[in-house]
């Protein structure tokens, strides 16, 4: 987020565990070229898998981003399926 602000890139931060339908609405509104995510979020006492939520949101969205970059955290391995999108 700080890096985006420093170079003047437009960005929108969505907190972890956002519902896929709501995230899809934001994707359609913002029409992002790139989505940056992590495979999961870490909260005290639990791990939230972000990758499945992101995959569902992109499937629901009318606009499809050109690229998704996912930081692979060791706490939750993400599915690196590149057949559906880059």
GROMACS .gro file of C-alpha atoms in nm:
model
   86
    1UNK     CA    1   0.000   0.000   0.000
    2UNK     CA    2   0.279   0.241   0.088
    3UNK     CA    3   0.465   0.155  -0.232
    4UNK     CA    4   0.153   0.235  -0.438
    5UNK     CA    5   0.114   0.568  -0.259
    6UNK     CA    6   0.480   0.655  -0.310
    7UNK     CA    7   0.469   0.605  -0.686
    8UNK     CA    8   0.127   0.768  -0.715
    9UNK     CA    9  -0.055   0.453  -0.825
   10UNK     CA   10  -0.429   0.442  -0.767
   11UNK     CA   11  -0.508   0.160  -0.524
   12UNK     CA   12  -0.787   0.031  -0.307
   13UNK     CA   13  -0.729  -0.171   0.006
   14UNK     CA   14  -0.984  -0.437   0.100
   15UNK     CA   15  -0.960  -0.597   0.444
   16UNK     CA   16  -0.909  -0.970   0.465
   17UNK     CA   17  -1.201  -1.206   0.453
   18UNK     CA   18  -1.417  -0.972   0.243
   19UNK     CA   19  -1.723  -1.155   0.102
   20UNK     CA   20  -1.668  -1.266  -0.260
   21UNK     CA   21  -1.985  -1.094  -0.389
   22UNK     CA   22  -1.884  -0.762  -0.230
   23UNK     CA   23  -1.530  -0.797  -0.362
   24UNK     CA   24  -1.670  -0.870  -0.710
   25UNK     CA   25  -1.866  -0.543  -0.691
   26UNK     CA   26  -1.547  -0.354  -0.609
   27UNK     CA   27  -1.362  -0.525  -0.894
   28UNK     CA   28  -1.637  -0.424  -1.138
   29UNK     CA   29  -1.635  -0.065  -1.008
   30UNK     CA   30  -1.257  -0.018  -1.004
   31UNK     CA   31  -1.166  -0.225  -1.312
   32UNK     CA   32  -0.818  -0.304  -1.179
   33UNK     CA   33  -0.538  -0.411  -1.411
   34UNK     CA   34  -0.365  -0.601  -1.130
   35UNK     CA   35  -0.486  -0.757  -0.806
   36UNK     CA   36  -0.230  -0.815  -0.529
   37UNK     CA   37  -0.321  -1.060  -0.255
   38UNK     CA   38  -0.179  -1.313  -0.013
   39UNK     CA   39  -0.280  -1.678  -0.001
   40UNK     CA   40  -0.414  -1.619   0.351
   41UNK     CA   41  -0.451  -1.373   0.633
   42UNK     CA   42  -0.330  -1.432   0.987
   43UNK     CA   43  -0.543  -1.342   1.288
   44UNK     CA   44  -0.492  -1.441   1.649
   45UNK     CA   45  -0.589  -1.806   1.667
   46UNK     CA   46  -0.695  -1.856   1.305
   47UNK     CA   47  -0.590  -1.844   0.942
   48UNK     CA   48  -0.825  -1.702   0.677
   49UNK     CA   49  -0.775  -1.843   0.326
   50UNK     CA   50  -0.792  -1.548   0.084
   51UNK     CA   51  -0.721  -1.727  -0.243
   52UNK     CA   52  -1.057  -1.914  -0.261
   53UNK     CA   53  -1.242  -1.589  -0.179
   54UNK     CA   54  -1.051  -1.405  -0.451
   55UNK     CA   55  -1.111  -1.680  -0.707
   56UNK     CA   56  -1.485  -1.675  -0.639
   57UNK     CA   57  -1.496  -1.294  -0.654
   58UNK     CA   58  -1.322  -1.288  -0.994
   59UNK     CA   59  -1.560  -1.557  -1.121
   60UNK     CA   60  -1.858  -1.344  -1.010
   61UNK     CA   61  -1.718  -1.016  -1.144
   62UNK     CA   62  -1.809  -0.900  -1.493
   63UNK     CA   63  -1.468  -0.731  -1.531
   64UNK     CA   64  -1.168  -0.966  -1.525
   65UNK     CA   65  -0.828  -0.823  -1.422
   66UNK     CA   66  -0.533  -0.892  -1.652
   67UNK     CA   67  -0.312  -1.025  -1.372
   68UNK     CA   68  -0.333  -1.150  -1.014
   69UNK     CA   69  -0.022  -1.165  -0.798
   70UNK     CA   70  -0.054  -1.380  -0.487
   71UNK     CA   71   0.202  -1.390  -0.207
   72UNK     CA   72   0.230  -1.756  -0.105
   73UNK     CA   73   0.227  -1.778   0.274
   74UNK     CA   74   0.334  -2.103   0.434
   75UNK     CA   75   0.031  -2.108   0.665
   76UNK     CA   76  -0.211  -2.172   0.375
   77UNK     CA   77  -0.097  -2.296   0.038
   78UNK     CA   78  -0.287  -2.130  -0.246
   79UNK     CA   79  -0.392  -2.310  -0.560
   80UNK     CA   80  -0.160  -2.185  -0.834
   81UNK     CA   81  -0.400  -2.267  -1.116
   82UNK     CA   82  -0.289  -2.061  -1.413
   83UNK     CA   83  -0.531  -2.217  -1.658
   84UNK     CA   84  -0.815  -1.987  -1.556
   85UNK     CA   85  -0.613  -1.662  -1.571
   86UNK     CA   86  -0.256  -1.532  -1.571
   0.00000   0.00000   0.00000
